[in-house]
CSV table of C-alpha atoms and ligand atoms in Angstrom, one decimal:
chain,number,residue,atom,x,y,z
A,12,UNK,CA,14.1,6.2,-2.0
A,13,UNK,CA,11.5,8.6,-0.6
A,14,UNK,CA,9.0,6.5,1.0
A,15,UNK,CA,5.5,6.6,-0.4
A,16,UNK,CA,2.2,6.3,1.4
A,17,UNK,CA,0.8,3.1,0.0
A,18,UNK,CA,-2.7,3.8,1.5
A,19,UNK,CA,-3.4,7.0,0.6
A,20,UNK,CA,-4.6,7.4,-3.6
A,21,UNK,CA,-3.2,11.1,-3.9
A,22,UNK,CA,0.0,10.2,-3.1
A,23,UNK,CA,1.7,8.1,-5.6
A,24,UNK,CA,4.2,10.4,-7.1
A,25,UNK,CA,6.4,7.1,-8.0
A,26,UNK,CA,3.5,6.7,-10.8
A,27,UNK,CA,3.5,9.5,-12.1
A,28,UNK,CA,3.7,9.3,-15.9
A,29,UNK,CA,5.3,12.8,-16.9
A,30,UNK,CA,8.9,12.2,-15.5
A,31,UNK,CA,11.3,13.5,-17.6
A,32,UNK,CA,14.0,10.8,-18.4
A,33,UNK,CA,12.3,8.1,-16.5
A,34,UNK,CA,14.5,5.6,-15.2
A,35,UNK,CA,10.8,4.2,-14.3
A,36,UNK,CA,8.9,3.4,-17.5
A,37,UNK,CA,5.5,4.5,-17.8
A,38,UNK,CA,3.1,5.3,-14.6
A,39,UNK,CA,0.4,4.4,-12.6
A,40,UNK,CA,-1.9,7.1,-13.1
A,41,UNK,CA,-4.1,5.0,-10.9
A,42,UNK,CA,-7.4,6.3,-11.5
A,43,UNK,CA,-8.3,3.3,-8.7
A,44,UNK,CA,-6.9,3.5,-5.6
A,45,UNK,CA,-6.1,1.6,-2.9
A,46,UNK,CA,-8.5,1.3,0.1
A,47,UNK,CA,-8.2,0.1,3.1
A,48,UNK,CA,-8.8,-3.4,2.7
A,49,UNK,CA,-11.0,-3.3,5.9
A,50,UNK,CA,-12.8,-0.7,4.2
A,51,UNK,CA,-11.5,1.7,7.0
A,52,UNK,CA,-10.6,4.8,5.0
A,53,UNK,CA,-7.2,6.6,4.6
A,54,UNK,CA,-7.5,9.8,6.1
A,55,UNK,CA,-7.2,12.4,3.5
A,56,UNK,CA,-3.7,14.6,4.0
A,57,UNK,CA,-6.4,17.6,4.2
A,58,UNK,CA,-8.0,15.9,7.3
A,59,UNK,CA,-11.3,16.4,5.9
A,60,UNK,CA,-12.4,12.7,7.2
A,61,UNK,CA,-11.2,11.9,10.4
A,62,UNK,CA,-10.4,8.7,11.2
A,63,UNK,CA,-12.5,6.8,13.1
A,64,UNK,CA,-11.0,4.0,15.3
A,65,UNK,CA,-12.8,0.8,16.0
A,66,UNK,CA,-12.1,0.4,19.1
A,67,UNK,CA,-14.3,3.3,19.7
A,68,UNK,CA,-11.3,5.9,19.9
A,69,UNK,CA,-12.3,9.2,18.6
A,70,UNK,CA,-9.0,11.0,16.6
A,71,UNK,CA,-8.7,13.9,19.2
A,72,UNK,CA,-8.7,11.7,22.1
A,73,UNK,CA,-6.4,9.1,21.0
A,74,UNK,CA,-4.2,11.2,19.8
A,75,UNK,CA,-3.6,12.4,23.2
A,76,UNK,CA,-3.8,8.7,24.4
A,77,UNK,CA,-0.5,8.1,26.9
A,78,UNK,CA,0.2,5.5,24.8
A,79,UNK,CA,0.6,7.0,21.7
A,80,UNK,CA,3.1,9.2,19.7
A,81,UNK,CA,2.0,12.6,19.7
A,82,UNK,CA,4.6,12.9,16.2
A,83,UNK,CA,3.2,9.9,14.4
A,84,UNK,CA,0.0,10.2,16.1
A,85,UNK,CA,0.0,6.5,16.2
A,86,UNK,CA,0.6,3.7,19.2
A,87,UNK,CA,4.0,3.7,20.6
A,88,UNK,CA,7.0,2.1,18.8
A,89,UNK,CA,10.6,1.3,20.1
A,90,UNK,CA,9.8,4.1,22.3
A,91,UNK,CA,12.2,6.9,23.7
A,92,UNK,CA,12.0,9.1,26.6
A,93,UNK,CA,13.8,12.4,26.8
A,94,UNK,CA,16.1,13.3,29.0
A,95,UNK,CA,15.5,15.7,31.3
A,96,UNK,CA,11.8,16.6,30.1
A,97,UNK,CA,10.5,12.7,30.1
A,98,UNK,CA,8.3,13.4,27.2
A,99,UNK,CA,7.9,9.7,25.0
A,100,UNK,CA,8.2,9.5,21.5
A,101,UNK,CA,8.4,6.6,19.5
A,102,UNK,CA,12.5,6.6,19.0
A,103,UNK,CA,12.2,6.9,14.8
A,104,UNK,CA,10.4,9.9,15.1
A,105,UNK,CA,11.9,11.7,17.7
A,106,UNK,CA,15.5,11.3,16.7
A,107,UNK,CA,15.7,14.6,14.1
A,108,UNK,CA,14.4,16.8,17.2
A,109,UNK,CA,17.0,18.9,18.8
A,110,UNK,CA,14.2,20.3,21.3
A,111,UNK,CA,10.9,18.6,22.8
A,112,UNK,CA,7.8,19.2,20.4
A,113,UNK,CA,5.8,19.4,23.2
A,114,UNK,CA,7.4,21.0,25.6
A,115,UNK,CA,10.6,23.0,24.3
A,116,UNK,CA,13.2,21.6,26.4
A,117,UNK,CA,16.6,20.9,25.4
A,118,UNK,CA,16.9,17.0,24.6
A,119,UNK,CA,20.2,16.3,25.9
A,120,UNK,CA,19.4,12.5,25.7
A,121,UNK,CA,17.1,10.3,25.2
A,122,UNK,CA,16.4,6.5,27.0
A,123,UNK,CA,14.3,3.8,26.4
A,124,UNK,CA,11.5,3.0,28.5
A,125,UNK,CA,10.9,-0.5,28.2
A,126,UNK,CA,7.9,-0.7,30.6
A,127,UNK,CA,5.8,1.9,29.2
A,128,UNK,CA,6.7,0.3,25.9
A,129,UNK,CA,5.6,-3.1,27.0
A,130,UNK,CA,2.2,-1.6,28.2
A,131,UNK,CA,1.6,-0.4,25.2
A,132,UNK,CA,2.8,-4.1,23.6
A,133,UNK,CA,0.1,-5.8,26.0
A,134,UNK,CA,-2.6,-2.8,25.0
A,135,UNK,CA,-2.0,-4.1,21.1
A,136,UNK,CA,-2.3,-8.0,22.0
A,137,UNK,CA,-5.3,-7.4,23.8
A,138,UNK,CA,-7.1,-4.9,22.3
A,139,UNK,CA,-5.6,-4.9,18.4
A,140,UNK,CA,-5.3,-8.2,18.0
A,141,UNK,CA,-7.5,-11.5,17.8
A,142,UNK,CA,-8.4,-13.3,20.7
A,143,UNK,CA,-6.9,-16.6,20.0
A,144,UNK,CA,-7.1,-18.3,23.3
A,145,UNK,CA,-10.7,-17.8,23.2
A,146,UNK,CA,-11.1,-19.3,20.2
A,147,UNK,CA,-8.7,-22.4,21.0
A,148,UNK,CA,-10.2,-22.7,24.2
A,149,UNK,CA,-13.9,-23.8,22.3
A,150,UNK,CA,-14.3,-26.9,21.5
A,151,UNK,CA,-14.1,-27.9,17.6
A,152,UNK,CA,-17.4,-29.1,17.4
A,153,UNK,CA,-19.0,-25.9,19.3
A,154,UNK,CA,-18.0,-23.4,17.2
A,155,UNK,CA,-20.8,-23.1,15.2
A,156,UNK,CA,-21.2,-20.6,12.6
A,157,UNK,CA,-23.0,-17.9,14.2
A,158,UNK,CA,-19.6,-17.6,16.5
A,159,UNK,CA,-17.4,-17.5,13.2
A,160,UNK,CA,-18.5,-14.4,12.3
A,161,UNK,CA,-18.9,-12.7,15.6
A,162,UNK,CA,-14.8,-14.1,15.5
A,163,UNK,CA,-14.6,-12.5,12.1
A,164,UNK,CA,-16.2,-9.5,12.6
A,165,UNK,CA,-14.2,-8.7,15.5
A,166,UNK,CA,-10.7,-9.7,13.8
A,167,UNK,CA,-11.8,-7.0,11.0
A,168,UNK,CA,-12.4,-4.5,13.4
A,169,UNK,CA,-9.2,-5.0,15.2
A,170,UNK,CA,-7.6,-5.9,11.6
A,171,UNK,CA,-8.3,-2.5,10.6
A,172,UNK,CA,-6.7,-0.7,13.9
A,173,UNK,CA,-3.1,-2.1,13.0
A,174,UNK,CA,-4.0,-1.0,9.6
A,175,UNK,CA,-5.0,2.4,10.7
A,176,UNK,CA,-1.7,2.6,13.3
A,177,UNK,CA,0.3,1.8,10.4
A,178,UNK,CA,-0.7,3.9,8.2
A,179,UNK,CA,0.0,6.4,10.2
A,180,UNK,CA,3.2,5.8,11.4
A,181,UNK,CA,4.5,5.2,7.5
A,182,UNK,CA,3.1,8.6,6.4
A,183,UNK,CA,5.2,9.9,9.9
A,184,UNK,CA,8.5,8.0,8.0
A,185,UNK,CA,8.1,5.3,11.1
A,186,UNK,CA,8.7,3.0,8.8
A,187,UNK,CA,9.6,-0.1,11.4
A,188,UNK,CA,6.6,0.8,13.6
A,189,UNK,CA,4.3,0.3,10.5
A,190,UNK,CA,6.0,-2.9,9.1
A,191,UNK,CA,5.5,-4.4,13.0
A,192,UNK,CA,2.0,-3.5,12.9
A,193,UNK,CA,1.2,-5.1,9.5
A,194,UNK,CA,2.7,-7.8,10.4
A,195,UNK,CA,0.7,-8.9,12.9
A,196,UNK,CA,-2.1,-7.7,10.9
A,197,UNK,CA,-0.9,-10.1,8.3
A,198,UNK,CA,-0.2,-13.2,10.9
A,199,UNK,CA,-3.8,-12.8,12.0
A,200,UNK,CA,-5.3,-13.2,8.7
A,201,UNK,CA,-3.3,-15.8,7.7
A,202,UNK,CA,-4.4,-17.8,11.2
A,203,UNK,CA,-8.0,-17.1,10.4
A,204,UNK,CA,-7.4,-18.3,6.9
A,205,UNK,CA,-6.5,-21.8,9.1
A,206,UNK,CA,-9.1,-21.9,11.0
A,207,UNK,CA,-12.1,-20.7,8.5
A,208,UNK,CA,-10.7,-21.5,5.1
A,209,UNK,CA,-9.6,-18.5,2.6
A,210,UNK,CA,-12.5,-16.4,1.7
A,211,UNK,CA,-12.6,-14.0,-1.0
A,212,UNK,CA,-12.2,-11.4,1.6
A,213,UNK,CA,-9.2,-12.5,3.3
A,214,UNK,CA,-7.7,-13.3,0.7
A,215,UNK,CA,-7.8,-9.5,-0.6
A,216,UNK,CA,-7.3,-8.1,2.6
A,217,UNK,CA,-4.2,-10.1,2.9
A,218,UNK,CA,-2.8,-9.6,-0.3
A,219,UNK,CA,-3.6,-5.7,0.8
A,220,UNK,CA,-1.5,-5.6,4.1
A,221,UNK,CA,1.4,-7.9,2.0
A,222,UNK,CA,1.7,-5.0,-0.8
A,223,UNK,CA,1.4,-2.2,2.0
A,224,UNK,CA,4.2,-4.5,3.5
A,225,UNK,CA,6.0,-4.6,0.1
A,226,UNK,CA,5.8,-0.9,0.3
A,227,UNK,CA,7.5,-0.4,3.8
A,228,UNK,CA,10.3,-2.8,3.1
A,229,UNK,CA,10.6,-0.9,-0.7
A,230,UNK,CA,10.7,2.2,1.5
A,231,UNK,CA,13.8,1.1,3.4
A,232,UNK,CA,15.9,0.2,0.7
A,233,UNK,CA,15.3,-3.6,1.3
A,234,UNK,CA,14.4,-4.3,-2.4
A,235,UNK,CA,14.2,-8.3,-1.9
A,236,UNK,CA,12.0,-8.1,1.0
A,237,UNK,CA,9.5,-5.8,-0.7
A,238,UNK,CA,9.8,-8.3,-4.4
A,239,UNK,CA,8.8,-11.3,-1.6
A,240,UNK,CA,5.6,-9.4,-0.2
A,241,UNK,CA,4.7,-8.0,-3.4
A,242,UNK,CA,4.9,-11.6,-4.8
A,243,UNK,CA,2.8,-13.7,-2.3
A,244,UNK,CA,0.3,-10.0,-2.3
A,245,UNK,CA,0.4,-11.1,-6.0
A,246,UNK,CA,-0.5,-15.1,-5.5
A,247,UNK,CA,-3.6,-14.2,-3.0
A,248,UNK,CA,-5.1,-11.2,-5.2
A,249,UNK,CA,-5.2,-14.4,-8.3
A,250,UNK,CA,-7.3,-16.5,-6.3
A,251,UNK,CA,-10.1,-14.1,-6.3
A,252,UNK,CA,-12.8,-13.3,-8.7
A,253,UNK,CA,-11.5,-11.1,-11.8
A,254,UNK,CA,-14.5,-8.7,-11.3
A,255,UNK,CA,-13.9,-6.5,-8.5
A,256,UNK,CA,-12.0,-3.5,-10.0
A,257,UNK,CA,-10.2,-3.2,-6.5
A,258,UNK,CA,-8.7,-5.9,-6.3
A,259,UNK,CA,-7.7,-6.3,-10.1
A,260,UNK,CA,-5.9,-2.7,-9.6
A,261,UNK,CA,-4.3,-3.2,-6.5
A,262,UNK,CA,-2.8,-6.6,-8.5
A,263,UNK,CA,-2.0,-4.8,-11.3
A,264,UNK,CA,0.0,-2.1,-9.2
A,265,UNK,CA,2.1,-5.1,-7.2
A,266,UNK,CA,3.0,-6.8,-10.6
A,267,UNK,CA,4.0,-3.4,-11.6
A,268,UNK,CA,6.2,-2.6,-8.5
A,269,UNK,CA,8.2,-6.1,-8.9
A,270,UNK,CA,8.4,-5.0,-12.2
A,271,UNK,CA,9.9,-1.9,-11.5
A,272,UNK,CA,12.5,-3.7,-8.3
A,273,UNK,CA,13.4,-5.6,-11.4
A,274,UNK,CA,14.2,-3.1,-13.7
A,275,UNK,CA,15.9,-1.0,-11.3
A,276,UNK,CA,17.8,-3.9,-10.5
A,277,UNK,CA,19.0,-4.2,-14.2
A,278,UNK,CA,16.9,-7.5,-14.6
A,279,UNK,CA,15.1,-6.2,-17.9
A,280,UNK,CA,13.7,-9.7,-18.8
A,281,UNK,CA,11.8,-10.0,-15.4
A,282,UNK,CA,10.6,-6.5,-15.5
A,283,UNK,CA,9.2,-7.0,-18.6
A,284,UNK,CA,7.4,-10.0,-17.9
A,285,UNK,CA,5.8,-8.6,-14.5
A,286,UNK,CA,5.0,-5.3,-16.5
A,287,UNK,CA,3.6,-7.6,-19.2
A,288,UNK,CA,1.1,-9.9,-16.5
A,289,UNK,CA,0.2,-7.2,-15.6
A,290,UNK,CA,-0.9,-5.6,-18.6
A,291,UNK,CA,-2.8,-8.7,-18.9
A,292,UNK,CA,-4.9,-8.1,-15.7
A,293,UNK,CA,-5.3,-4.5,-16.6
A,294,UNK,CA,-6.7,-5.8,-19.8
A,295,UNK,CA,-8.6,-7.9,-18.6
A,296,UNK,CA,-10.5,-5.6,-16.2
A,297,UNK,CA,-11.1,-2.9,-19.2
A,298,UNK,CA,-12.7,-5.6,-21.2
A,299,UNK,CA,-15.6,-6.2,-18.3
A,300,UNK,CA,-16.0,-3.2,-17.4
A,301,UNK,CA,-15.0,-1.4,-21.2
A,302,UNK,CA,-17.2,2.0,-20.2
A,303,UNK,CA,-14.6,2.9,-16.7
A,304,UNK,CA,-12.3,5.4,-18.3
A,305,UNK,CA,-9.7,4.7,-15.6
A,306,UNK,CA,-9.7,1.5,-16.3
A,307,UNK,CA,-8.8,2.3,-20.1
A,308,UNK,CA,-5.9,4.5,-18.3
A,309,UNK,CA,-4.5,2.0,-16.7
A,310,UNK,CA,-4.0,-0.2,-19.7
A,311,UNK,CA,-2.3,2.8,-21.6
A,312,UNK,CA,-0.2,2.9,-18.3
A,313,UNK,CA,1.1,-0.4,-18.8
A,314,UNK,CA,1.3,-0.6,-22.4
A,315,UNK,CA,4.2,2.7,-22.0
A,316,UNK,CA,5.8,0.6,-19.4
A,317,UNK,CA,6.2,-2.6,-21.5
A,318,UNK,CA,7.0,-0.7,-24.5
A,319,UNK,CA,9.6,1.6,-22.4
A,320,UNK,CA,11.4,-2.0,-21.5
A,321,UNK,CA,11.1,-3.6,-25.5
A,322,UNK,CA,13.3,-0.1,-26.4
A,323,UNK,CA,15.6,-0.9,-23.5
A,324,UNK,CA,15.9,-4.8,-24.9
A,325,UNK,CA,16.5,-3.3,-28.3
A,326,UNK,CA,13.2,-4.8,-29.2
A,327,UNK,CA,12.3,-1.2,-31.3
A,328,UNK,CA,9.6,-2.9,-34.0
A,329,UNK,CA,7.5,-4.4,-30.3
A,330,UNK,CA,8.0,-0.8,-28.2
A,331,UNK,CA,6.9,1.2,-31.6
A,332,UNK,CA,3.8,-1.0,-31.5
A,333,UNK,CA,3.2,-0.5,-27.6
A,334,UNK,CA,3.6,3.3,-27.6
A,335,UNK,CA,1.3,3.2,-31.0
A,336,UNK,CA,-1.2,1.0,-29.1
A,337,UNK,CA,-1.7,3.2,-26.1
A,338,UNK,CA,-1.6,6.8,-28.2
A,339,UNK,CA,-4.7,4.9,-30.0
A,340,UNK,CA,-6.5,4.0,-27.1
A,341,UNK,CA,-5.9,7.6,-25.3
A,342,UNK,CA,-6.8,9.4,-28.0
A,343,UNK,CA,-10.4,7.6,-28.4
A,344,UNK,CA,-10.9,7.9,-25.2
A,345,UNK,CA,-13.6,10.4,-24.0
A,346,UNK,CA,-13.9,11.7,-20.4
A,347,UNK,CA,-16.7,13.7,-19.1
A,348,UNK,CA,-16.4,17.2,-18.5
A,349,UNK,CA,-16.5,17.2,-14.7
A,350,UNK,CA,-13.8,14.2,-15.0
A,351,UNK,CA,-10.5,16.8,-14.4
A,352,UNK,CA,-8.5,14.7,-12.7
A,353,UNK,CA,-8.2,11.6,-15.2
A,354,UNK,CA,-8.2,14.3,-18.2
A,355,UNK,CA,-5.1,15.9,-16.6
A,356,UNK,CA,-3.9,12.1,-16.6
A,357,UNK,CA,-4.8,10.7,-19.6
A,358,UNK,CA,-2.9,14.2,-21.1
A,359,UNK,CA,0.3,12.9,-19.3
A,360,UNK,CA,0.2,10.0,-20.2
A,361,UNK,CA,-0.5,10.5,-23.7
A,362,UNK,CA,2.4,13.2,-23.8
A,363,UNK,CA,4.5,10.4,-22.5
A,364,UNK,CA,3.6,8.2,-25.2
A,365,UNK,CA,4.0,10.8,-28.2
A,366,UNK,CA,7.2,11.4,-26.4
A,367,UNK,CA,8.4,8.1,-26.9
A,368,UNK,CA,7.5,8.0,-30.1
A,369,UNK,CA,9.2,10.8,-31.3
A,370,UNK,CA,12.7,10.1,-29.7
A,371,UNK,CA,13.1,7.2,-31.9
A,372,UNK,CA,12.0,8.9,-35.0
A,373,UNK,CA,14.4,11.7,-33.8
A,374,UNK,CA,17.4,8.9,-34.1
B,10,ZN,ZN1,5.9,8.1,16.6
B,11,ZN,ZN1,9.2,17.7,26.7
């Protein structure tokens, strides 16, 4: 499977509605998408934003940062020197290369380098990641609540470098590299849910980095891995209020990607049901906020997708109902003018429903 960027909105070909013979029912024509939970923005493919780094980084100079990959642009992973130019590349992304990107040189071989690899591994403990012997070092009683959120505000800040690193490295295919770095992301958020209780915003940041988890392991073929992060991104995104449109989409969308591991699995029943919850959410969130037209999209979305698994149960009367359903709500849905994107979408999506429709009356 081609992998996917999970943090960057543009890029969710997966959801695309208009597939011919989808093996994949419906789409996520996402008219919300994901964000950083850290609030640190993808970088647009265009590069129109640079990234900024919160350790005080600019792009430019950390991209030329010893310790980084100059392929993935990110911090060093399972790292690999060439032989005989000694130019480092993180192993994954240098292994297509016939000839040094930077330099030009023949590769005849390339070597690990263990100690430049494990400077880079002590640069991510200290500066990526949360202090925790600080913190254990304070007495109980002394940690009062003013140093709580200096703790917190630093573990966001360094939260969001492993986020940014792994973005990164996943939109360079470096797959491994951006599953190691979320998961420390995601080991540090679960500590500080120890130590400070689960807020509201870990909770969604976590249930973030396990879905952007969910999509590394999805992108590597590891199907049960991904259904297990996707499933306990699922159980933290529940706990929190239904009224932040974020955080309802990026639920809806993991309930919709076990869905799809299922059906592509052959599970039908299971695929439906995760389609079906989250229909449910997706409903939900267009009835509090009714005058979001992406919102309205999204429940078409899911609608085709339950429907598109009712035809493959042989449930016809239920899918006829679903695919009438969404035509309905497309149809009465008005954009504005300047809204191009979502019209082009809720044209697709429609299509895909009339589509539908007509193959069984064509039978
Ligand atoms: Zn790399
Ligand atoms: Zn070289």
């Amino acid at each position: 499977m081609k992998p996917v960027c999970p943090f960057v909105k543009a890029s969710r070909p997966e959801d695309a509605p208009s597939r011919k013979h989808q093996k994949e029912p419906g789409a996520d024509p996402a008219g919300v998408s994901p964000k950083c939970p850290f609030g640190y923005d993808a970088p647009a493919d265009s590069g129109a934003i640079s990234p900024k780094c919160p350790l005080g980084y600019d792009s430019q100079t950390f991209k030329l940062g010893p310790l980084s990959c100059m392929l993935c642009q990110a911090l060093l992973f399972d790292c690999a020197k060439c032989v005989p130019c000694s130019h480092v590349f993180c192993k994954a992304c240098i292994w297509r290369f016939k000839d040094c990107p930077l330099c030009g040189a023949d590769i005849e071989s390339t070597e690990a380098d263990p100690n430049l690899q494990s400077t880079v591994d002590r640069f991510i403990e200290g500066h990526g990641r949360i202090k925790r012997s600080h913190v254990e070092n304070v007495d109980k009683e002394e940690v009062s609540a003013k140093e709580t959120v200096i703790y917190e505000d630093v573990s966001l800040e360094r939260g969001a470098f492993l986020v940014q690193q792994a973005m990164r490295a996943f939109r360079a295919q470096n797959v491994e590299s951006a599953k190691s770095r979320l998961t420390l992301c995601a080991e540090d958020i679960r500590d500080q849910i120890v130590r400070t209780g689960s807020t509201s915003e870990l909770c969604s940041q976590l249930g973030a980095v396990l879905g952007m988890l969910g999509d590394c392991c999805r992108a590597i073929g590891d199907a049960p891995s991904a259904v297990t992060y996707f499933e306990e991104s699922v159980e933290f995104l529940q706990k929190l209020p239904a009224d932040d449109m974020e955080i309802t989409h990026t639920l809806s969308v993991s309930l919709n990607k076990i869905g799809d591991l299922k059906y592509y699995d052959g599970d039908l029943q299971a695929a439906r049901s995760y389609y079906d919850r989250s229909l449910n959410v997706r409903r939900d969130a267009a009835k509090q906020s009714p005058d979001v037209p992406s919102q309205i999209l999204d429940v078409a979305v899911s609608l085709a997708k339950v429907a598109d698994v009712d035809r493959s149960l042989g449930n016809e009367n239920i899918a006829i109902q679903g695919f009438q359903e969404g035509i309905k709500l497309l149809e009465s849905l008005t954009l504005k003018s300047e809204d191009i994107g979502l019209e082009q979408r809720r044209q697709s999506v429609l299509e895909f429903l009339k589509n539908q429709l007509a193959e069984k009356e064509a039978k």
